[in-house]
Tab-separated table of C-alpha atoms in Angstrom:
chain	number	residue	atom	x	y	z
A	18	MET	CA	-33.277	0.603	7.287
A	19	ASP	CA	-32.157	1.858	10.703
A	20	ALA	CA	-30.040	-1.256	11.201
A	21	ARG	CA	-28.251	-0.624	7.897
A	22	ILE	CA	-27.610	2.997	8.855
A	23	ASP	CA	-26.241	1.902	12.238
A	24	LYS	CA	-23.954	-0.620	10.567
A	25	THR	CA	-22.652	1.952	8.086
A	26	SER	CA	-22.037	4.428	10.890
A	27	GLU	CA	-20.181	1.800	12.922
A	28	VAL	CA	-17.872	0.944	10.005
A	29	GLU	CA	-17.177	4.594	9.192
A	30	SER	CA	-16.187	5.237	12.803
A	31	ARG	CA	-13.260	2.821	12.417
A	32	PRO	CA	-9.793	3.943	11.261
A	33	ALA	CA	-9.759	4.721	7.517
A	34	ASN	CA	-8.185	1.409	6.550
A	35	ASN	CA	-10.149	-0.793	4.149
A	36	LEU	CA	-8.924	-4.054	5.664
A	37	LEU	CA	-10.153	-3.065	9.125
A	38	ARG	CA	-13.418	-1.815	7.631
A	39	ARG	CA	-13.853	-5.134	5.803
A	40	LEU	CA	-14.169	-7.003	9.132
A	41	ASN	CA	-17.625	-7.822	10.394
A	42	GLN	CA	-18.763	-6.039	13.540
A	43	ALA	CA	-18.072	-8.959	15.881
A	44	ASP	CA	-14.541	-9.474	14.565
A	45	TYR	CA	-13.651	-5.805	14.737
A	46	ALA	CA	-14.970	-5.699	18.313
A	47	LEU	CA	-12.281	-8.251	19.236
A	48	LEU	CA	-9.593	-5.850	18.019
A	49	ALA	CA	-11.063	-2.431	18.822
A	50	PRO	CA	-9.914	-2.173	22.489
A	51	TYR	CA	-6.289	-2.611	21.385
A	52	VAL	CA	-6.177	-0.501	18.204
A	53	THR	CA	-4.442	2.866	18.449
A	54	VAL	CA	-4.031	5.495	15.734
A	55	GLU	CA	-1.029	7.801	15.451
A	56	ASP	CA	0.273	10.176	12.808
A	57	THR	CA	3.616	9.016	11.442
A	58	ALA	CA	6.031	11.095	9.390
A	59	ALA	CA	7.332	10.148	5.951
A	60	SER	CA	10.596	8.140	6.027
A	61	HIS	CA	9.870	6.869	9.560
A	62	LEU	CA	11.404	3.412	9.933
A	63	LEU	CA	8.970	0.731	11.083
A	64	TYR	CA	11.276	-2.290	10.864
A	65	ASN	CA	14.835	-3.185	9.946
A	66	PRO	CA	15.777	-6.672	8.690
A	67	GLY	CA	16.054	-9.006	11.678
A	68	ASP	CA	13.882	-6.912	14.001
A	69	ASP	CA	11.297	-8.806	16.017
A	70	VAL	CA	7.955	-7.828	14.491
A	71	GLN	CA	5.713	-7.043	17.440
A	72	VAL	CA	3.234	-4.535	15.978
A	73	VAL	CA	0.973	-4.650	12.924
A	74	HIS	CA	0.694	-1.292	11.135
A	75	PHE	CA	-2.382	-0.353	9.072
A	76	PRO	CA	-1.907	2.692	6.792
A	77	CYS	CA	-5.001	4.913	6.926
A	78	GLY	CA	-6.309	7.441	4.425
A	79	PRO	CA	-3.472	8.716	2.212
A	80	SER	CA	-0.671	7.056	4.212
A	81	LEU	CA	1.643	4.602	2.462
A	82	ALA	CA	4.226	2.114	3.693
A	83	THR	CA	6.911	0.539	1.553
A	84	PHE	CA	9.008	-2.620	1.643
A	85	LEU	CA	12.697	-2.056	0.843
A	86	VAL	CA	15.199	-4.841	0.211
A	87	PRO	CA	18.787	-3.876	1.119
A	88	ASN	CA	21.453	-4.928	-1.383
A	89	GLU	CA	25.168	-5.609	-1.152
A	90	ASP	CA	26.019	-2.323	-2.885
A	91	GLY	CA	24.353	-0.407	-0.067
A	92	ARG	CA	21.234	0.575	-2.007
A	93	ASP	CA	17.675	-0.204	-0.947
A	94	VAL	CA	15.285	-1.326	-3.686
A	95	GLU	CA	11.577	-0.852	-3.085
A	96	THR	CA	9.388	-3.828	-3.906
A	97	ILE	CA	5.762	-2.942	-3.128
A	98	LEU	CA	3.640	-0.158	-1.694
A	99	VAL	CA	0.965	-0.810	0.924
A	100	GLY	CA	-1.778	1.729	1.534
A	101	ARG	CA	-5.194	1.700	3.130
A	102	GLU	CA	-5.976	-1.624	1.437
A	103	GLY	CA	-3.707	-3.517	3.807
A	104	ALA	CA	-1.216	-3.815	6.628
A	105	VAL	CA	2.463	-4.514	7.262
A	106	GLY	CA	4.077	-6.694	9.896
A	107	GLY	CA	2.948	-9.923	11.557
A	108	ILE	CA	-0.228	-10.460	9.544
A	109	VAL	CA	-0.484	-14.254	9.706
A	110	SER	CA	2.566	-15.470	11.634
A	111	GLU	CA	2.684	-16.590	15.251
A	112	GLY	CA	5.513	-16.341	17.763
A	113	PHE	CA	8.905	-14.749	17.051
A	114	LEU	CA	8.858	-13.130	13.612
A	115	PRO	CA	12.052	-11.481	12.335
A	116	ALA	CA	11.518	-8.866	9.632
A	117	TYR	CA	13.082	-9.798	6.293
A	118	THR	CA	12.987	-6.368	4.650
A	119	ARG	CA	13.214	-2.794	5.772
A	120	ILE	CA	9.715	-1.302	6.123
A	121	CYS	CA	9.354	2.476	6.043
A	122	VAL	CA	6.607	5.061	5.862
A	123	LYS	CA	6.510	6.340	2.288
A	124	PHE	CA	3.807	9.000	2.636
A	125	GLY	CA	3.178	10.235	6.141
A	126	GLY	CA	-0.191	10.306	7.849
A	127	PRO	CA	-2.298	8.218	10.250
A	128	PHE	CA	-1.445	4.584	10.967
A	129	ALA	CA	-3.607	2.252	13.062
A	130	ARG	CA	-1.596	-0.181	15.170
A	131	ILE	CA	-2.217	-3.325	17.148
A	132	HIS	CA	0.230	-5.574	18.960
A	133	VAL	CA	0.778	-8.912	17.184
A	134	ALA	CA	-0.072	-10.826	20.372
A	135	LYS	CA	-3.476	-9.110	20.605
A	136	LEU	CA	-4.204	-9.886	16.961
A	137	GLU	CA	-3.203	-13.523	17.429
A	138	ALA	CA	-5.436	-13.861	20.486
A	139	ALA	CA	-8.376	-12.454	18.534
A	140	LYS	CA	-7.748	-14.803	15.608
A	141	LEU	CA	-7.840	-17.777	17.963
A	142	ARG	CA	-11.378	-16.713	18.878
A	143	SER	CA	-12.652	-16.188	15.321
A	144	ALA	CA	-12.256	-18.324	12.202
A	145	SER	CA	-13.647	-15.522	10.034
A	146	LEU	CA	-11.007	-13.108	11.349
A	147	ARG	CA	-8.261	-15.635	10.568
A	148	ASN	CA	-9.733	-16.048	7.113
A	149	ILE	CA	-9.670	-12.314	6.322
A	150	PHE	CA	-6.010	-11.959	7.289
A	151	ALA	CA	-5.035	-15.154	5.456
A	152	ARG	CA	-6.771	-13.815	2.352
A	153	TYR	CA	-4.955	-10.518	2.684
A	154	ALA	CA	-1.634	-12.371	2.986
A	155	ASP	CA	-2.514	-14.107	-0.301
A	156	CYS	CA	-3.146	-10.705	-1.925
A	157	LEU	CA	0.132	-9.360	-0.577
A	158	LEU	CA	1.981	-12.355	-2.011
A	159	ALA	CA	0.285	-11.818	-5.382
A	160	GLN	CA	1.498	-8.208	-5.275
A	161	ILE	CA	5.068	-9.404	-4.684
A	162	PHE	CA	4.836	-11.940	-7.526
A	163	GLN	CA	3.517	-9.274	-9.880
A	164	SER	CA	6.240	-6.832	-8.873
A	165	THR	CA	8.915	-9.451	-9.573
A	166	ALA	CA	7.511	-10.108	-13.028
A	167	CYS	CA	7.107	-6.381	-13.706
A	168	ASN	CA	10.731	-5.630	-12.855
A	169	ALA	CA	11.865	-8.400	-15.194
A	170	ILE	CA	9.883	-7.598	-18.342
A	171	HIS	CA	8.636	-4.000	-18.332
A	172	SER	CA	10.470	-0.829	-19.269
A	173	ILE	CA	11.440	1.890	-16.823
A	174	GLU	CA	8.865	4.159	-18.478
A	175	GLN	CA	6.075	1.609	-18.005
A	176	ARG	CA	7.059	1.028	-14.385
A	177	THR	CA	7.267	4.775	-13.701
A	178	ALA	CA	3.712	5.282	-14.942
A	179	LYS	CA	2.550	2.238	-12.954
A	180	TRP	CA	4.084	3.446	-9.679
A	181	ILE	CA	2.607	6.928	-10.017
A	182	LEU	CA	-0.856	5.525	-10.736
A	183	ALA	CA	-0.570	3.037	-7.851
A	184	ALA	CA	0.348	5.838	-5.446
A	185	MET	CA	-2.519	8.031	-6.665
A	186	GLU	CA	-5.053	5.225	-6.216
A	187	ARG	CA	-3.958	4.583	-2.661
A	188	THR	CA	-3.765	8.222	-1.590
A	189	GLY	CA	-7.013	9.227	-3.314
A	190	ASP	CA	-5.399	12.311	-4.890
A	191	GLU	CA	-6.596	12.721	-8.473
A	192	SER	CA	-3.836	15.032	-9.665
A	193	SER	CA	-0.586	14.615	-7.738
A	194	VAL	CA	1.588	12.465	-5.506
A	195	PRO	CA	4.197	13.698	-2.988
A	196	LEU	CA	7.032	11.845	-4.727
A	197	THR	CA	10.548	13.221	-5.225
A	198	HIS	CA	12.950	12.242	-8.021
A	199	GLU	CA	15.053	10.425	-5.428
A	200	GLN	CA	12.086	8.465	-4.105
A	201	LEU	CA	10.996	7.506	-7.610
A	202	ALA	CA	14.525	6.336	-8.395
A	203	THR	CA	14.437	4.093	-5.320
A	204	LEU	CA	11.057	2.704	-6.345
A	205	LEU	CA	12.457	1.833	-9.775
A	206	GLY	CA	15.873	0.629	-8.629
A	207	VAL	CA	17.701	3.113	-10.874
A	208	GLY	CA	19.888	6.177	-10.401
A	209	ARG	CA	18.329	9.581	-9.741
A	210	SER	CA	19.545	10.970	-13.069
A	211	TYR	CA	17.825	8.129	-14.955
A	212	ALA	CA	14.542	8.749	-13.117
A	213	SER	CA	14.829	12.482	-13.873
A	214	ARG	CA	15.281	11.748	-17.605
A	215	VAL	CA	12.144	9.593	-17.614
A	216	LEU	CA	10.157	12.328	-15.878
A	217	GLN	CA	11.495	14.871	-18.352
A	218	SER	CA	10.255	12.768	-21.281
A	219	PHE	CA	6.801	12.588	-19.657
A	220	ARG	CA	6.853	16.348	-19.145
A	221	THR	CA	7.724	16.882	-22.793
A	222	GLU	CA	4.728	14.743	-23.788
A	223	GLY	CA	2.435	16.797	-21.528
A	224	VAL	CA	1.614	13.800	-19.316
A	225	LEU	CA	2.899	15.234	-16.060
A	226	ASP	CA	4.813	18.059	-14.457
A	227	THR	CA	6.971	18.270	-11.376
A	228	ARG	CA	7.107	20.593	-8.407
A	229	ARG	CA	9.486	20.487	-5.504
A	230	GLY	CA	8.680	17.263	-3.662
A	231	SER	CA	5.744	16.205	-5.848
A	232	ILE	CA	4.644	14.972	-9.265
A	233	LEU	CA	1.613	16.615	-10.888
A	234	VAL	CA	-0.380	14.530	-13.355
A	235	ARG	CA	-1.671	16.565	-16.323
A	236	ASN	CA	-3.024	13.734	-18.457
A	237	ARG	CA	-4.118	10.698	-16.467
A	238	ASP	CA	-5.355	8.810	-19.529
A	239	GLY	CA	-2.004	9.419	-21.193
A	240	LEU	CA	-0.244	8.104	-18.092
A	241	ARG	CA	-2.394	4.956	-18.174
A	242	LEU	CA	-1.461	4.361	-21.804
A	243	ARG	CA	2.217	4.392	-20.835
A	244	ALA	CA	1.787	2.092	-17.830
A	245	CYS	CA	1.994	-1.683	-17.812
A	246	LEU	CA	-1.054	-3.647	-16.668
A	247	CYS	CA	0.485	-4.909	-13.417
A	248	ASN	CA	-1.702	-2.670	-11.240
A	249	GLU	CA	-4.791	-4.001	-12.982
A	250	ALA	CA	-3.717	-7.604	-12.366
A	251	VAL	CA	-3.224	-6.908	-8.649
A	252	LYS	CA	-6.584	-5.132	-8.368
A	253	MET	CA	-8.333	-8.022	-10.121
A	254	HIS	CA	-6.866	-10.494	-7.626
A	255	PHE	CA	-7.895	-8.310	-4.693
A	256	GLU	CA	-11.447	-8.175	-6.044
A	257	GLU	CA	-11.569	-11.971	-6.360
A	258	VAL	CA	-10.122	-12.644	-2.907
A	259	LEU	CA	-11.122	-9.592	-0.807
A	260	ARG	CA	-13.789	-7.719	-2.712
A	261	GLY	CA	-14.038	-4.019	-1.915
A	262	VAL	CA	-10.691	-3.690	-0.124
A	263	TYR	CA	-8.417	-2.348	-2.870
A	264	PRO	CA	-9.090	1.374	-3.453
A	265	THR	CA	-10.424	2.214	-6.925
A	266	GLU	CA	-11.567	5.447	-8.514
A	267	GLU	CA	-15.165	4.197	-8.646
A	268	ARG	CA	-15.178	3.442	-4.941
A	269	GLN	CA	-13.614	6.812	-4.089
A	270	ALA	CA	-16.254	8.579	-6.196
A	271	GLY	CA	-19.015	6.649	-4.473
């Protein structure tokens, strides 16, 4: 009993990132001396395309990072969100790694960081550590695949509901997300006026409301009914590959 309590205490003392907390004690000990945690503001740029990726960033608690793909018309289109279930930058690669997308902080808060070289050195010493990060890379790729399919076949309304639910799951807030009309438009790859019309239709239906800089959810079940099932597909894959890492309402309640 005491050993279990000690183990739980050790895990809870780590940064509030589920991927780091998924590591066994020996593997985390390889990383711990080199992990730092800093608060990072929303919109802070982590990487531009072509930058040498030298640091892995782990969103903690309610923090979110986003991948943005720049387009020829000058707009950035967001592809996926990464919260406390994962990490961005240099997860499985070795040596020089140029960033392909722009990576920014979506919702500010604490981020744990470790230099890629330190992570690579630790992975050379532990097959189980390599396995965890390879499995997370698989989950991240599944997320990208699902996002591609979602953008191709689902309506703006379905995708709006999906994004809001995905943000709420990752931040742990049961009633709101700090998301502006402009940010939502970027997530959806549409103009701000289009995103505002979608939000207005949801307001009319009593599903949500808006305040300056945030979206308030009034009827979460109603929002789920309007969302596609892409979030559920991603969560199912996480559970099969890295059980317990993706944040769910049940796990937050527990």
